[in-house]
Amino acid sequence: MHTQITDVIIHTSDELSERQFAQVSEQACRTEGIISVSRNVHTPRLLMIVYHAGRIRGSEILRAVTGFGYDASLVGM
């Protein structure tokens, strides 16, 4: 069986605090198909989300992040 694991970069308009990032990460990882959420300390507004492309699309991941109440945009796949 072939599984397609890929990632997407999402830019948040505001820098999320550690607490906010932890909440987004925890909630996002509960979403079917999302494997992990991370960010680099040097680029804290960019979230890298690793996901199973056969179960969820990048646009759905963006909707999940904006659904948490954050202004965000999809910037890379």
XYZ file of C-alpha atoms in Angstrom:
77
model
C 0.000 0.000 0.000
C 1.306 3.422 -0.960
C 0.809 6.205 1.555
C 1.520 9.790 0.714
C 2.860 11.786 3.619
C 3.488 15.425 2.761
C 3.550 18.819 4.430
C 2.095 22.258 4.084
C 3.249 25.645 5.393
C 0.665 27.968 6.911
C 1.426 31.602 7.789
C -0.407 33.116 10.748
C -0.924 36.887 10.713
C -0.047 37.130 14.383
C 2.759 35.344 16.158
C 1.202 32.681 18.341
C 2.344 32.507 21.942
C 3.711 29.193 23.177
C 0.351 28.489 24.790
C -1.578 29.318 21.621
C 0.784 27.209 19.511
C 0.392 24.273 21.894
C -3.404 24.563 21.684
C -3.399 24.756 17.877
C -0.972 21.855 17.649
C -2.982 19.683 20.042
C -6.310 20.439 18.370
C -4.934 20.070 14.840
C -3.405 16.680 15.608
C -6.879 15.473 16.574
C -7.983 16.170 12.984
C -8.123 13.056 10.805
C -5.044 12.913 8.585
C -2.861 15.475 10.389
C 0.290 13.864 11.748
C 2.200 16.749 13.341
C 2.458 20.519 13.693
C 5.747 22.308 14.233
C 7.422 25.674 13.837
C 10.928 27.042 13.770
C 11.938 29.524 16.482
C 13.339 31.811 13.768
C 10.063 31.844 11.803
C 7.349 31.590 14.481
C 4.503 32.691 12.190
C 5.068 29.734 9.874
C 3.485 26.451 10.885
C 4.668 23.281 9.171
C 1.950 20.673 9.186
C 2.741 17.093 8.172
C -0.277 15.155 6.955
C -1.552 12.130 5.071
C -2.591 13.472 1.653
C -5.025 10.618 1.109
C -7.081 11.683 4.125
C -7.022 15.495 4.133
C -6.167 18.367 1.779
C -4.104 21.483 2.432
C -7.174 23.706 2.072
C -8.952 21.702 4.782
C -5.961 22.124 7.076
C -6.062 25.878 6.505
C -9.779 25.906 7.369
C -8.988 23.991 10.561
C -6.388 26.594 11.636
C -8.661 29.534 10.799
C -11.466 27.684 12.580
C -9.413 27.934 15.770
C -9.813 31.722 15.446
C -6.514 32.680 13.791
C -6.066 34.660 10.600
C -3.862 32.479 8.417
C -2.989 31.738 4.808
C -1.604 28.798 2.909
C 1.868 29.696 1.623
C 3.480 26.460 0.513
C 3.050 22.809 -0.157
